[in-house]
Every structure is written in C-alpha cells, then in structure tokens.
Amino acid sequence: MAALGIATGGRNWFSALALGVTLLKCLLIPTYHSTDFEVHRNWLAITHSLPVSQWYYEATSEWTLDYPPFFAWFEYALSHIAKYFDQEMLNVHNLNYSSSRTLLFQRFSVILTDELFVYAVHECCKCIDGKKAGKELTEKPKFILSVLLLWNFGLLIVDHIHFQYNGFLFGLMLLSIARLFQKRYTEGAFLFAVLLHFKHIYLYVAPAYGIYLLRSYCFTANKPDGSVRWNSFSFVRLISLGLIVFLVSALSLGPFLALNQLPQVLSRLFPFKRGLCHAYWAPNFWALYNALDKVLSVIGLNDKWFGSAVPTHSPSFSDSHGHPHLHSDGHIGPRGFLRCLILCALSSFLFGWHVHEKAILLAVLPMSLLSVGKAGDASIFLILTTTGHYSLFPLLFTAPELPIKILLMLLFTIYSISSLKTLFRKEKPLFNWMETFYLLGLGPLEVFCEFVFPFTSWKLKYPFSPLLLTSVYCAVGITYAWFKLYVSVLTDPPVRKTKKQ
C-alpha cells in the first residue's frame, strides 16, 4: 500500500497508524450502510451507461446526480473498474441493487481512495511544530495529530459504515492547507479549486482561502509593524490565481456550458427548494430556534416572539455564510488562516440552509491541526469534536452497530482528552467545571435515547424525541465552541511579520 511507503527512517510509526486504521476499515465492510450506498451505486450506473448530456437530467432514481462534474467523472472512472466486479450494478434501472461483489467494490473503493487522505495527513504533520513535549513518541504533537486525523471517529463511521467518499475529499483540503503552510500558494489554490469541483460544500470555506491568498501571495511585502504594504500588490500573481480558477472551472463546467446545460447543473447543485432544515436537524442555530419555537407554541407565545423571523425566500449564497472578518494587519500567518477557515466552516454549519449533520467534519478535521499548538485551541477542539461526533450517532440506528459506535467514540474521545491533557499538562486545565459537566451529560443522554426511551410509551407518540434531544443538546456545545473560537480570534495577540513574505 502507498501508506506503507510514506514514512521512512524514524517515521515507521506513521505507517503503522495508517495500516492499523486501514485494517479497521476492512473489518467494517459487513456493517450497515445507508441510502448513500445506493446513491453512489446509481451514480456509477448513470455515468457508465448514459452519455454526458444526460447525466444531470437522469431521474429514474430519486437519488439524482447532484455533485459537481469532477465527482461525476470520478464515478465514471470507478464504473470502468466496477464492471469487472458486477455488471448489474451499472444498470440504471436496477434500483436498490446490492450484491456481495457490489458491496466489496464500493467499500474498497472508499478505502483505497483514502490513501490521498493518508498522504495529506503526513504532509500536514510536516507543517505543525506544536508544543514541545517529552521524549516519548506518544507525547509528540505530530504523533497525536496523526492519530486525531487518521483515526477520526466521525470520518470512520460516516465513510466506512454509513458510506460516503469524504476521505479523499478531505485529503484534498488538508493537502491544500499544507501547501499554503509551506508557502506553495499556487499549488494550494489549484488543489482547492479542484476540490470545489468535486464537492461544492467546500464553498463554505472559500472566503478564507480567497482573502488569505490575496493577503499573503498577491501582497509581497509588509510594513515594519506587520501591516500590509499596499504598493507591493502584484497584479501578475492575482492574474495567476484567477487563471488557475478559470482553467479548473472551464475543465469542469466547460462541457456542460457547450451543451447549454449549465443552468440544469446548477439547479442540481443548489436545490434551494429543499427546506431550511434537514429531516434530522443538524445541531445548529436552527435546531435551537425550532426547539424554542415549539416550546413557545405549546404555551401560546410563538407568534408574539418570532412572528415571521424564519426566512421564507430562497436563500442566496450569503444566507449560508456567517463569515468572520479576517484582519488585514493582524492574523496573517497560516495559523490565522486556519482559524478563519474553521470559523467559516462553523458559521456556515450553524446558520446555513438545509445543513446536513455530517458537515460538522468540515470544522472538526482542520481544528485537529490547531489542537496540538495551544491549550486554548485544544479545549475548543475537544468540546467541538466530542459534541460534533456524538451528533452523528443517529446516522447509525441499527442494533448491531450500537456497540461499535459507542466503543469507537469512547476510544477516540478518551485518547483525544488524555493525549492533549498530557501535551499541555504544565498549563491550566483544558475544561472548566461547566464544560466538564456539559460533556459528561452526553452519557445520560445516550442512556436515555438508546436504552430507556425505546421501552416507554413515548416511543409511539413521540418517535423523533431522541433525534430532537440529541440535536438540541449538541447544538449547545457546537455553538459554544464556535463562540469561544470566535472570541479567541478577536482577542489573541496577532502574529506580526516584518520580513518580506
């Protein structure tokens, strides 16, 4: 495997971590898979058996193609391997088709494409110095970061049980972040542009990329106090960035523009006719709003307090982005960029339109990079990760997966807390009493939802109560982590640079 060749010399531990998690993924192959398994099988069939001109019109299945063209071509490439496993999976009319060979192919396609994620984690570890620790390998920031990313609980259950292809997509994002840390700006911009045309959810963090590239790449010098030297702006560099975006977009959307199908493609990518909230409320601001609205309606106060506060129009892009302000003369380094990227992801998650619960990973994974650098960031990471991961529990609602998700979450959470506490043992505690009490409350919540509620009479009358409780409880923690990170960005001393970038 490619992962085994990544680490050489004293880095065999990284290969061992990568191999270990790959073996775990293989053990998860027989587990439950969601309707997303059928979604991707259907996309294999569409791209393999139909001409390009019909890809974004095909509607035999309810699971129509709604990812950008690069992902469609990715499915097309996979389909030419899939035909050697089971030709029947490539029939558009074989709705809900599943066979043992289809299962093996789709599961292994996720595992193998995760190699890009493994490589990206390795590159990120090169960029993070973190806090100096003892001589023990397990106390080194790079080792801890590798475990937090490679063995991330959320990514494991979403991709390798629930079923999706987030691994290689996050690999592209982490690799682009690594390239920006390494000052390889055009490579980072290229990788992110490609990523946007694989999955458009990454538009959430595009403002952070755009502003950071303008600030750190197009402006070539700073004043002695670290603020931008306005006359150092390079139009050549700006044009080079624009050319990268234009060429990648032309390669992706050009064929559909030539077919006069761009409006159809965009209507699939941005289906604003869907409601404000997903069927299972993502743990965000709207979950809190809806819960409060329901409580007030019961006591007859909802009209008085809220009136028509919920948006009734189709949202624009700005409705999905509560983006933070990036200071032009303050947090201009890679770490500042990363913090703003995470704030973009979290703001969009909290206030976005029709947000899925899985989108929390867009903030959790980059936050891992910050967690090994400062105790304050480690605290935010642990609150965000623990609540964000627990909010994914309802995705796995079948009985055989119950002990798996509980055990994996416990192992990851215990390791995360213990390793970061050890790393920052000379500093103040990572949690105050209120945060500790809140996180411990997840235990009783799980006991009630999984072991008490099913045996009560409420199950028939209020079957979605566990989902509501989970969403609302986790929304409190995620909102708190967002607020705490936002405050730290605004109050932490800025990193100044006095030399030419």
Short mmCIF file of C-alpha atoms in Angstrom, two decimals:
data_model
loop_
_atom_site.label_atom_id
_atom_site.label_comp_id
_atom_site.label_asym_id
_atom_site.label_seq_id
_atom_site.Cartn_x
_atom_site.Cartn_y
_atom_site.Cartn_z
CA MET A 1 0.00 0.00 0.00
CA ALA A 2 1.02 3.57 -0.64
CA ALA A 3 0.69 4.39 3.03
CA LEU A 4 3.44 1.94 3.92
CA GLY A 5 5.90 3.78 1.73
CA ILE A 6 5.20 7.23 3.11
CA ALA A 7 7.25 7.04 6.27
CA THR A 8 10.92 6.19 6.25
CA GLY A 9 13.69 6.19 8.84
CA GLY A 10 12.26 7.05 12.25
CA ARG A 11 8.73 7.50 10.95
CA ASN A 12 7.61 3.87 10.84
CA TRP A 13 5.02 4.77 13.48
CA PHE A 14 3.07 6.72 10.86
CA SER A 15 2.94 3.70 8.57
CA ALA A 16 1.77 1.59 11.49
CA LEU A 17 -1.04 4.05 12.29
CA ALA A 18 -2.13 4.17 8.65
CA LEU A 19 -2.03 0.40 8.28
CA GLY A 20 -3.90 -0.11 11.54
CA VAL A 21 -6.79 2.15 10.58
CA THR A 22 -6.93 0.54 7.12
CA LEU A 23 -7.35 -2.87 8.73
CA LEU A 24 -10.13 -1.45 10.93
CA LYS A 25 -11.88 -0.12 7.82
CA CYS A 26 -11.73 -3.61 6.32
CA LEU A 27 -13.36 -5.03 9.44
CA LEU A 28 -16.23 -2.57 9.00
CA ILE A 29 -17.07 -3.77 5.47
CA PRO A 30 -20.02 -6.02 6.53
CA THR A 31 -21.66 -3.35 8.68
CA TYR A 32 -24.83 -1.39 7.95
CA HIS A 33 -24.78 1.05 5.04
CA SER A 34 -27.22 3.90 4.45
CA THR A 35 -29.11 5.02 1.34
CA ASP A 36 -25.92 6.84 0.34
CA PHE A 37 -24.64 3.43 -0.74
CA GLU A 38 -27.45 3.27 -3.31
CA VAL A 39 -26.86 6.93 -4.22
CA HIS A 40 -23.31 6.23 -5.29
CA ARG A 41 -24.23 2.96 -6.99
CA ASN A 42 -26.80 4.85 -9.01
CA TRP A 43 -24.22 7.49 -9.95
CA LEU A 44 -21.91 4.72 -11.13
CA ALA A 45 -24.75 3.46 -13.36
CA ILE A 46 -25.63 6.92 -14.68
CA THR A 47 -22.10 7.90 -15.64
CA HIS A 48 -21.29 4.47 -17.11
CA SER A 49 -24.39 3.78 -19.19
CA LEU A 50 -25.53 7.24 -20.29
CA PRO A 51 -23.90 9.97 -22.40
CA VAL A 52 -22.58 13.06 -20.63
CA SER A 53 -25.50 15.09 -21.95
CA GLN A 54 -27.93 13.03 -19.82
CA TRP A 55 -26.01 12.85 -16.56
CA TYR A 56 -27.71 15.82 -14.90
CA TYR A 57 -31.15 15.07 -16.37
CA GLU A 58 -31.44 11.37 -15.50
CA ALA A 59 -34.16 10.88 -12.85
CA THR A 60 -35.11 7.19 -12.91
CA SER A 61 -33.99 7.01 -9.30
CA GLU A 62 -34.84 9.60 -6.68
CA TRP A 63 -31.08 9.78 -5.99
CA THR A 64 -30.19 12.04 -8.90
CA LEU A 65 -26.65 13.23 -9.59
CA ASP A 66 -26.18 16.41 -7.53
CA TYR A 67 -22.41 16.71 -7.14
CA PRO A 68 -20.14 18.84 -9.38
CA PRO A 69 -18.73 17.42 -12.63
CA PHE A 70 -15.34 16.31 -11.28
CA PHE A 71 -17.12 13.93 -8.92
CA ALA A 72 -19.25 12.69 -11.80
CA TRP A 73 -16.07 11.91 -13.74
CA PHE A 74 -14.69 10.22 -10.62
CA GLU A 75 -17.73 7.95 -10.59
CA TYR A 76 -17.27 7.39 -14.33
CA ALA A 77 -13.69 6.22 -13.74
CA LEU A 78 -14.77 3.94 -10.90
CA SER A 79 -17.51 2.45 -13.07
CA HIS A 80 -14.94 1.10 -15.50
CA ILE A 81 -13.42 -0.88 -12.67
CA ALA A 82 -16.80 -1.80 -11.21
CA LYS A 83 -17.82 -3.62 -14.41
CA TYR A 84 -15.26 -6.32 -13.61
CA PHE A 85 -16.95 -6.95 -10.25
CA ASP A 86 -20.64 -6.93 -11.11
CA GLN A 87 -22.01 -5.55 -14.38
CA GLU A 88 -25.53 -5.41 -12.95
CA MET A 89 -24.68 -2.63 -10.55
CA LEU A 90 -24.20 -0.39 -13.61
CA ASN A 91 -27.78 -0.75 -14.81
CA VAL A 92 -29.71 2.48 -14.22
CA HIS A 93 -32.97 0.57 -13.84
CA ASN A 94 -31.64 -1.77 -11.14
CA LEU A 95 -32.89 0.40 -8.32
CA ASN A 96 -31.67 -0.51 -4.81
CA TYR A 97 -29.45 -3.17 -6.33
CA SER A 98 -26.98 -4.81 -3.98
CA SER A 99 -24.80 -7.88 -4.17
CA SER A 100 -21.78 -9.11 -2.28
CA ARG A 101 -19.49 -8.04 -5.12
CA THR A 102 -21.11 -4.63 -5.30
CA LEU A 103 -20.63 -4.23 -1.56
CA LEU A 104 -16.98 -5.22 -1.73
CA PHE A 105 -16.26 -2.95 -4.67
CA GLN A 106 -17.87 0.13 -3.16
CA ARG A 107 -16.38 -0.42 0.28
CA PHE A 108 -12.87 -1.00 -1.10
CA SER A 109 -13.16 2.00 -3.44
CA VAL A 110 -13.59 4.20 -0.35
CA ILE A 111 -10.71 2.51 1.49
CA LEU A 112 -8.28 2.79 -1.43
CA THR A 113 -9.09 6.40 -2.29
CA ASP A 114 -8.43 7.20 1.39
CA GLU A 115 -4.74 6.88 0.53
CA LEU A 116 -4.87 10.51 -0.56
CA PHE A 117 -6.10 11.41 2.92
CA VAL A 118 -3.22 9.45 4.47
CA TYR A 119 -0.70 11.34 2.32
CA ALA A 120 -2.32 14.68 3.19
CA VAL A 121 -2.13 13.92 6.92
CA HIS A 122 1.56 13.13 6.52
CA GLU A 123 2.13 16.46 4.76
CA CYS A 124 0.18 18.34 7.46
CA CYS A 125 2.32 16.76 10.16
CA LYS A 126 5.38 18.28 8.49
CA CYS A 127 3.87 21.73 8.92
CA ILE A 128 2.87 21.54 12.57
CA ASP A 129 5.57 22.11 15.16
CA GLY A 130 3.13 22.16 18.02
CA LYS A 131 4.14 22.29 21.64
CA LYS A 132 7.47 20.84 22.68
CA ALA A 133 6.92 17.65 24.62
CA GLY A 134 8.88 14.90 26.26
CA LYS A 135 10.96 12.30 24.52
CA GLU A 136 8.14 9.76 24.46
CA LEU A 137 6.80 9.25 20.95
CA THR A 138 3.18 9.20 22.09
CA GLU A 139 3.61 12.69 23.61
CA LYS A 140 4.88 14.32 20.43
CA PRO A 141 2.45 16.70 18.68
CA LYS A 142 2.95 15.06 15.28
CA PHE A 143 2.05 11.63 16.65
CA ILE A 144 -1.03 12.96 18.43
CA LEU A 145 -2.13 14.87 15.31
CA SER A 146 -1.70 11.76 13.16
CA VAL A 147 -3.97 9.75 15.44
CA LEU A 148 -6.57 12.53 15.66
CA LEU A 149 -6.80 12.71 11.87
CA LEU A 150 -6.20 9.13 10.68
CA TRP A 151 -8.39 7.58 13.37
CA ASN A 152 -11.01 10.32 13.44
CA PHE A 153 -14.21 8.73 14.70
CA GLY A 154 -16.58 10.84 12.64
CA LEU A 155 -14.82 10.15 9.36
CA LEU A 156 -14.67 6.43 10.13
CA ILE A 157 -18.39 6.00 10.73
CA VAL A 158 -19.56 8.38 8.00
CA ASP A 159 -17.39 6.86 5.27
CA HIS A 160 -16.88 3.25 6.30
CA ILE A 161 -20.21 2.41 7.93
CA HIS A 162 -22.79 4.98 6.78
CA PHE A 163 -20.96 5.18 3.40
CA GLN A 164 -19.59 8.21 1.62
CA TYR A 165 -16.36 9.34 -0.08
CA ASN A 166 -15.31 12.11 2.31
CA GLY A 167 -11.82 10.73 2.93
CA PHE A 168 -10.15 11.65 -0.32
CA LEU A 169 -12.07 14.96 -0.44
CA PHE A 170 -10.78 15.96 2.98
CA GLY A 171 -7.42 14.73 1.74
CA LEU A 172 -7.54 17.36 -1.00
CA MET A 173 -8.50 20.03 1.54
CA LEU A 174 -5.78 19.11 4.04
CA LEU A 175 -3.21 18.90 1.26
CA SER A 176 -4.17 22.37 0.05
CA ILE A 177 -3.82 23.65 3.64
CA ALA A 178 -0.40 22.01 3.91
CA ARG A 179 0.73 23.65 0.67
CA LEU A 180 -0.31 27.07 1.99
CA PHE A 181 1.63 26.40 5.20
CA GLN A 182 4.62 25.54 3.01
CA LYS A 183 4.13 28.80 1.03
CA ARG A 184 3.41 26.84 -2.14
CA TYR A 185 0.49 29.13 -2.79
CA THR A 186 -0.35 28.28 -6.39
CA GLU A 187 -0.42 24.56 -5.58
CA GLY A 188 -2.71 25.21 -2.63
CA ALA A 189 -5.01 27.34 -4.77
CA PHE A 190 -5.07 24.71 -7.51
CA LEU A 191 -5.92 21.89 -5.11
CA PHE A 192 -8.72 23.89 -3.52
CA ALA A 193 -10.16 24.86 -6.91
CA VAL A 194 -10.18 21.20 -7.89
CA LEU A 195 -11.83 20.32 -4.57
CA LEU A 196 -14.67 22.79 -5.19
CA HIS A 197 -15.50 20.98 -8.42
CA PHE A 198 -15.58 17.65 -6.61
CA LYS A 199 -17.94 18.76 -3.84
CA HIS A 200 -19.39 22.24 -3.61
CA ILE A 201 -19.93 22.19 0.16
CA TYR A 202 -16.34 23.45 0.39
CA LEU A 203 -17.61 26.81 -0.87
CA TYR A 204 -18.25 27.43 2.82
CA VAL A 205 -14.52 27.97 3.41
CA ALA A 206 -13.70 29.67 0.09
CA PRO A 207 -13.69 33.20 1.61
CA ALA A 208 -10.85 32.20 3.95
CA TYR A 209 -8.82 30.89 1.02
CA GLY A 210 -9.54 33.90 -1.17
CA ILE A 211 -8.64 36.54 1.40
CA TYR A 212 -5.56 34.69 2.66
CA LEU A 213 -4.19 34.20 -0.85
CA LEU A 214 -4.76 37.87 -1.64
CA ARG A 215 -3.07 38.92 1.60
CA SER A 216 -0.14 36.51 1.64
CA TYR A 217 0.51 35.85 -2.04
CA CYS A 218 -0.66 38.91 -4.00
CA PHE A 219 0.79 41.35 -1.48
CA THR A 220 4.51 40.62 -1.44
CA ALA A 221 5.71 42.75 1.49
CA ASN A 222 4.72 44.08 4.92
CA LYS A 223 5.46 47.27 6.80
CA PRO A 224 7.71 47.06 9.88
CA ASP A 225 4.63 46.83 12.12
CA GLY A 226 3.37 43.82 10.17
CA SER A 227 0.55 45.59 8.32
CA VAL A 228 0.19 45.28 4.58
CA ARG A 229 2.34 47.38 2.25
CA TRP A 230 -0.29 48.40 -0.27
CA ASN A 231 2.15 49.29 -3.05
CA SER A 232 3.52 45.75 -3.00
CA PHE A 233 0.42 44.33 -4.68
CA SER A 234 1.28 42.07 -7.62
CA PHE A 235 -1.23 42.01 -10.46
CA VAL A 236 0.74 39.19 -12.07
CA ARG A 237 0.12 36.97 -9.04
CA LEU A 238 -3.54 37.94 -8.95
CA ILE A 239 -3.87 37.02 -12.62
CA SER A 240 -2.11 33.70 -11.99
CA LEU A 241 -4.65 32.86 -9.25
CA GLY A 242 -7.52 33.89 -11.49
CA LEU A 243 -6.13 31.77 -14.30
CA ILE A 244 -5.97 28.71 -12.04
CA VAL A 245 -9.61 29.14 -11.01
CA PHE A 246 -10.70 29.83 -14.58
CA LEU A 247 -8.92 26.84 -16.12
CA VAL A 248 -10.14 24.40 -13.46
CA SER A 249 -13.70 25.72 -13.78
CA ALA A 250 -13.52 25.57 -17.58
CA LEU A 251 -12.36 21.97 -17.46
CA SER A 252 -15.18 21.06 -15.07
CA LEU A 253 -18.10 23.09 -16.40
CA GLY A 254 -16.99 23.67 -19.99
CA PRO A 255 -18.58 20.54 -21.48
CA PHE A 256 -21.94 21.39 -19.89
CA LEU A 257 -21.66 25.02 -20.97
CA ALA A 258 -21.09 23.80 -24.52
CA LEU A 259 -24.18 21.61 -24.22
CA ASN A 260 -26.15 24.60 -22.88
CA GLN A 261 -26.80 22.64 -19.66
CA LEU A 262 -25.12 24.87 -17.10
CA PRO A 263 -28.46 26.04 -15.57
CA GLN A 264 -29.52 22.41 -15.19
CA VAL A 265 -26.23 21.51 -13.49
CA LEU A 266 -26.53 24.45 -11.11
CA SER A 267 -30.15 23.58 -10.28
CA ARG A 268 -28.97 20.12 -9.19
CA LEU A 269 -26.06 21.50 -7.16
CA PHE A 270 -28.14 24.12 -5.32
CA PRO A 271 -31.63 22.70 -4.74
CA PHE A 272 -32.95 25.60 -2.66
CA LYS A 273 -36.47 24.20 -2.83
CA ARG A 274 -35.47 21.91 0.00
CA GLY A 275 -36.41 23.17 3.43
CA LEU A 276 -34.37 25.24 5.84
CA CYS A 277 -33.66 22.18 7.99
CA HIS A 278 -32.70 18.64 7.05
CA ALA A 279 -35.04 15.82 8.10
CA TYR A 280 -32.76 15.15 11.06
CA TRP A 281 -31.98 18.61 12.38
CA ALA A 282 -28.27 19.32 12.23
CA PRO A 283 -27.12 20.52 15.68
CA ASN A 284 -27.01 24.20 14.77
CA PHE A 285 -28.76 27.51 15.42
CA TRP A 286 -31.90 26.40 13.58
CA ALA A 287 -32.25 23.35 15.82
CA LEU A 288 -32.22 25.64 18.85
CA TYR A 289 -34.61 28.03 17.11
CA ASN A 290 -37.04 25.26 16.16
CA ALA A 291 -36.96 23.73 19.62
CA LEU A 292 -37.64 27.08 21.26
CA ASP A 293 -40.35 27.82 18.71
CA LYS A 294 -42.02 24.50 19.55
CA VAL A 295 -41.88 25.16 23.28
CA LEU A 296 -43.33 28.64 22.84
CA SER A 297 -46.07 27.31 20.54
CA VAL A 298 -47.15 24.89 23.25
CA ILE A 299 -47.59 27.76 25.69
CA GLY A 300 -49.04 30.04 23.00
CA LEU A 301 -46.21 32.57 22.70
CA ASN A 302 -44.51 31.70 19.41
CA ASP A 303 -46.34 34.27 17.26
CA LYS A 304 -45.62 37.02 19.74
CA TRP A 305 -41.91 36.33 19.98
CA PHE A 306 -40.95 35.16 16.50
CA GLY A 307 -43.61 36.29 14.05
CA SER A 308 -42.08 35.86 10.59
CA ALA A 309 -38.45 35.63 11.68
CA VAL A 310 -37.75 32.40 9.78
CA PRO A 311 -36.59 33.06 6.20
CA THR A 312 -39.29 32.32 3.64
CA HIS A 313 -37.34 33.22 0.49
CA SER A 314 -34.97 31.04 -1.45
CA PRO A 315 -31.56 31.76 0.07
CA SER A 316 -28.69 33.43 -1.66
CA PHE A 317 -25.15 32.33 -1.01
CA SER A 318 -24.88 34.91 1.74
CA ASP A 319 -27.61 33.16 3.70
CA SER A 320 -25.30 30.21 4.15
CA HIS A 321 -22.25 32.13 5.28
CA GLY A 322 -21.83 33.96 8.56
CA HIS A 323 -18.18 34.52 7.75
CA PRO A 324 -15.72 36.06 10.16
CA HIS A 325 -13.70 39.16 9.40
CA LEU A 326 -10.07 38.49 8.50
CA HIS A 327 -7.92 41.32 9.77
CA SER A 328 -5.74 42.84 7.08
CA ASP A 329 -2.98 43.69 9.54
CA GLY A 330 -3.37 41.03 12.21
CA HIS A 331 -3.73 37.25 11.97
CA ILE A 332 -1.96 36.93 8.63
CA GLY A 333 0.02 33.73 9.14
CA PRO A 334 -1.01 30.19 8.22
CA ARG A 335 -2.34 29.60 11.71
CA GLY A 336 -4.56 32.67 11.44
CA PHE A 337 -5.78 31.43 8.07
CA LEU A 338 -6.62 28.06 9.57
CA ARG A 339 -8.59 29.62 12.42
CA CYS A 340 -10.59 31.72 9.96
CA LEU A 341 -11.20 28.67 7.76
CA ILE A 342 -12.65 26.84 10.74
CA LEU A 343 -14.81 29.83 11.64
CA CYS A 344 -16.12 29.95 8.07
CA ALA A 345 -16.98 26.25 8.28
CA LEU A 346 -18.63 26.57 11.70
CA SER A 347 -20.54 29.75 10.83
CA SER A 348 -21.93 28.08 7.72
CA PHE A 349 -22.80 24.96 9.67
CA LEU A 350 -24.62 26.94 12.35
CA PHE A 351 -26.56 29.31 10.11
CA GLY A 352 -26.63 27.61 6.70
CA TRP A 353 -29.58 26.44 4.61
CA HIS A 354 -30.52 22.73 4.76
CA VAL A 355 -27.32 21.77 6.56
CA HIS A 356 -26.54 18.07 7.00
CA GLU A 357 -25.17 16.85 10.32
CA LYS A 358 -22.13 15.33 8.57
CA ALA A 359 -20.94 18.83 7.61
CA ILE A 360 -19.52 19.26 11.12
CA LEU A 361 -16.47 17.32 9.93
CA LEU A 362 -15.58 20.33 7.79
CA ALA A 363 -14.66 22.11 11.03
CA VAL A 364 -13.56 19.15 13.18
CA LEU A 365 -10.74 17.91 10.92
CA PRO A 366 -8.98 21.27 10.39
CA MET A 367 -9.41 22.05 14.09
CA SER A 368 -7.27 18.98 14.79
CA LEU A 369 -4.29 20.86 13.37
CA LEU A 370 -4.76 23.71 15.85
CA SER A 371 -5.37 21.43 18.83
CA VAL A 372 -1.71 20.42 19.22
CA GLY A 373 -0.45 24.01 19.16
CA LYS A 374 -2.18 25.79 22.05
CA ALA A 375 -4.05 24.68 25.15
CA GLY A 376 -6.92 27.05 24.37
CA ASP A 377 -7.37 25.57 20.92
CA ALA A 378 -7.12 22.05 22.36
CA SER A 379 -10.02 22.85 24.71
CA ILE A 380 -12.17 24.15 21.85
CA PHE A 381 -11.26 21.13 19.73
CA LEU A 382 -12.29 18.67 22.44
CA ILE A 383 -15.66 20.34 23.02
CA LEU A 384 -16.36 20.65 19.29
CA THR A 385 -15.21 17.15 18.44
CA THR A 386 -16.97 15.37 21.29
CA THR A 387 -20.33 17.05 20.68
CA GLY A 388 -19.96 17.01 16.89
CA HIS A 389 -19.13 13.32 16.84
CA TYR A 390 -21.94 12.42 19.20
CA SER A 391 -24.38 14.29 16.96
CA LEU A 392 -23.55 11.72 14.26
CA PHE A 393 -24.86 8.82 16.36
CA PRO A 394 -28.38 8.89 14.84
CA LEU A 395 -26.83 8.07 11.45
CA LEU A 396 -26.23 4.55 12.78
CA PHE A 397 -29.57 3.48 14.19
CA THR A 398 -29.33 -0.31 13.74
CA ALA A 399 -28.79 -2.55 16.74
CA PRO A 400 -25.59 -4.35 15.56
CA GLU A 401 -23.81 -1.02 15.11
CA LEU A 402 -24.73 0.29 18.58
CA PRO A 403 -21.77 -1.25 20.45
CA ILE A 404 -19.44 -0.39 17.55
CA LYS A 405 -20.24 3.32 17.56
CA ILE A 406 -20.16 3.58 21.34
CA LEU A 407 -16.83 1.75 21.62
CA LEU A 408 -15.16 3.66 18.78
CA MET A 409 -16.37 7.01 20.10
CA LEU A 410 -15.23 6.21 23.64
CA LEU A 411 -11.79 5.12 22.46
CA PHE A 412 -11.30 8.19 20.28
CA THR A 413 -12.64 10.61 22.91
CA ILE A 414 -10.60 9.12 25.76
CA TYR A 415 -7.45 9.22 23.63
CA SER A 416 -8.10 12.80 22.49
CA ILE A 417 -8.64 14.11 26.01
CA SER A 418 -5.81 12.15 27.64
CA SER A 419 -3.22 12.89 24.95
CA LEU A 420 -3.96 16.62 24.81
CA LYS A 421 -4.06 16.85 28.62
CA THR A 422 -0.62 15.23 28.68
CA LEU A 423 0.66 17.55 25.97
CA PHE A 424 -0.47 20.62 27.91
CA ARG A 425 -0.02 19.23 31.43
CA LYS A 426 2.02 22.25 32.55
CA GLU A 427 -0.81 24.65 31.69
CA LYS A 428 -4.22 25.27 33.19
CA PRO A 429 -6.90 22.53 32.88
CA LEU A 430 -8.47 22.19 29.44
CA PHE A 431 -12.03 22.29 30.83
CA ASN A 432 -13.73 24.37 33.47
CA TRP A 433 -16.43 22.86 35.67
CA MET A 434 -19.26 23.94 33.36
CA GLU A 435 -17.66 22.39 30.27
CA THR A 436 -16.91 19.19 32.17
CA PHE A 437 -20.50 18.96 33.40
CA TYR A 438 -21.84 19.52 29.86
CA LEU A 439 -19.63 16.86 28.26
CA LEU A 440 -20.45 14.33 30.97
CA GLY A 441 -24.12 14.97 30.21
CA LEU A 442 -23.70 13.16 26.90
CA GLY A 443 -23.57 9.89 28.85
CA PRO A 444 -27.03 10.13 30.43
CA LEU A 445 -28.39 11.44 27.12
CA GLU A 446 -27.15 8.33 25.31
CA VAL A 447 -28.51 6.02 28.01
CA PHE A 448 -31.93 7.64 27.76
CA CYS A 449 -32.06 7.68 23.93
CA GLU A 450 -30.82 4.13 23.37
CA PHE A 451 -31.80 2.17 26.47
CA VAL A 452 -34.71 3.94 28.19
CA PHE A 453 -36.81 5.70 25.56
CA PRO A 454 -37.44 2.58 23.38
CA PHE A 455 -39.22 0.93 26.33
CA THR A 456 -41.51 3.84 27.15
CA SER A 457 -44.95 4.70 25.81
CA TRP A 458 -43.45 7.90 24.35
CA LYS A 459 -41.89 5.87 21.54
CA LEU A 460 -45.21 5.56 19.70
CA LYS A 461 -46.45 9.10 20.33
CA TYR A 462 -43.13 10.98 20.00
CA PRO A 463 -40.83 8.72 17.94
CA PHE A 464 -38.44 11.53 16.97
CA SER A 465 -37.79 12.72 20.51
CA PRO A 466 -34.28 11.15 20.72
CA LEU A 467 -33.30 12.92 17.49
CA LEU A 468 -34.60 16.23 18.81
CA LEU A 469 -32.84 15.86 22.16
CA THR A 470 -29.56 14.85 20.52
CA SER A 471 -29.69 17.69 18.02
CA VAL A 472 -30.56 20.38 20.57
CA TYR A 473 -28.08 19.20 23.21
CA CYS A 474 -25.21 19.00 20.72
CA ALA A 475 -26.18 22.34 19.18
CA VAL A 476 -25.45 23.98 22.54
CA GLY A 477 -21.92 22.56 22.63
CA ILE A 478 -21.12 23.34 18.99
CA THR A 479 -22.44 26.90 19.32
CA TYR A 480 -20.37 27.34 22.47
CA ALA A 481 -17.22 26.08 20.70
CA TRP A 482 -17.88 28.46 17.79
CA PHE A 483 -18.32 31.41 20.15
CA LYS A 484 -15.22 30.50 22.13
CA LEU A 485 -13.11 30.23 18.97
CA TYR A 486 -14.50 33.50 17.63
CA VAL A 487 -13.56 35.28 20.86
CA SER A 488 -10.05 33.83 20.77
CA VAL A 489 -9.55 35.01 17.19
CA LEU A 490 -10.62 38.54 18.12
CA THR A 491 -8.67 38.74 21.38
CA ASP A 492 -5.47 36.75 20.83
CA PRO A 493 -2.38 38.87 20.09
CA PRO A 494 -1.85 39.00 16.31
CA VAL A 495 1.16 37.33 14.75
CA ARG A 496 3.26 40.02 13.18
CA LYS A 497 5.62 39.58 10.27
CA THR A 498 8.27 42.14 9.48
CA LYS A 499 10.15 40.46 6.71
CA LYS A 500 9.21 40.10 3.08
CA GLN A 501 6.96 37.13 2.52
#
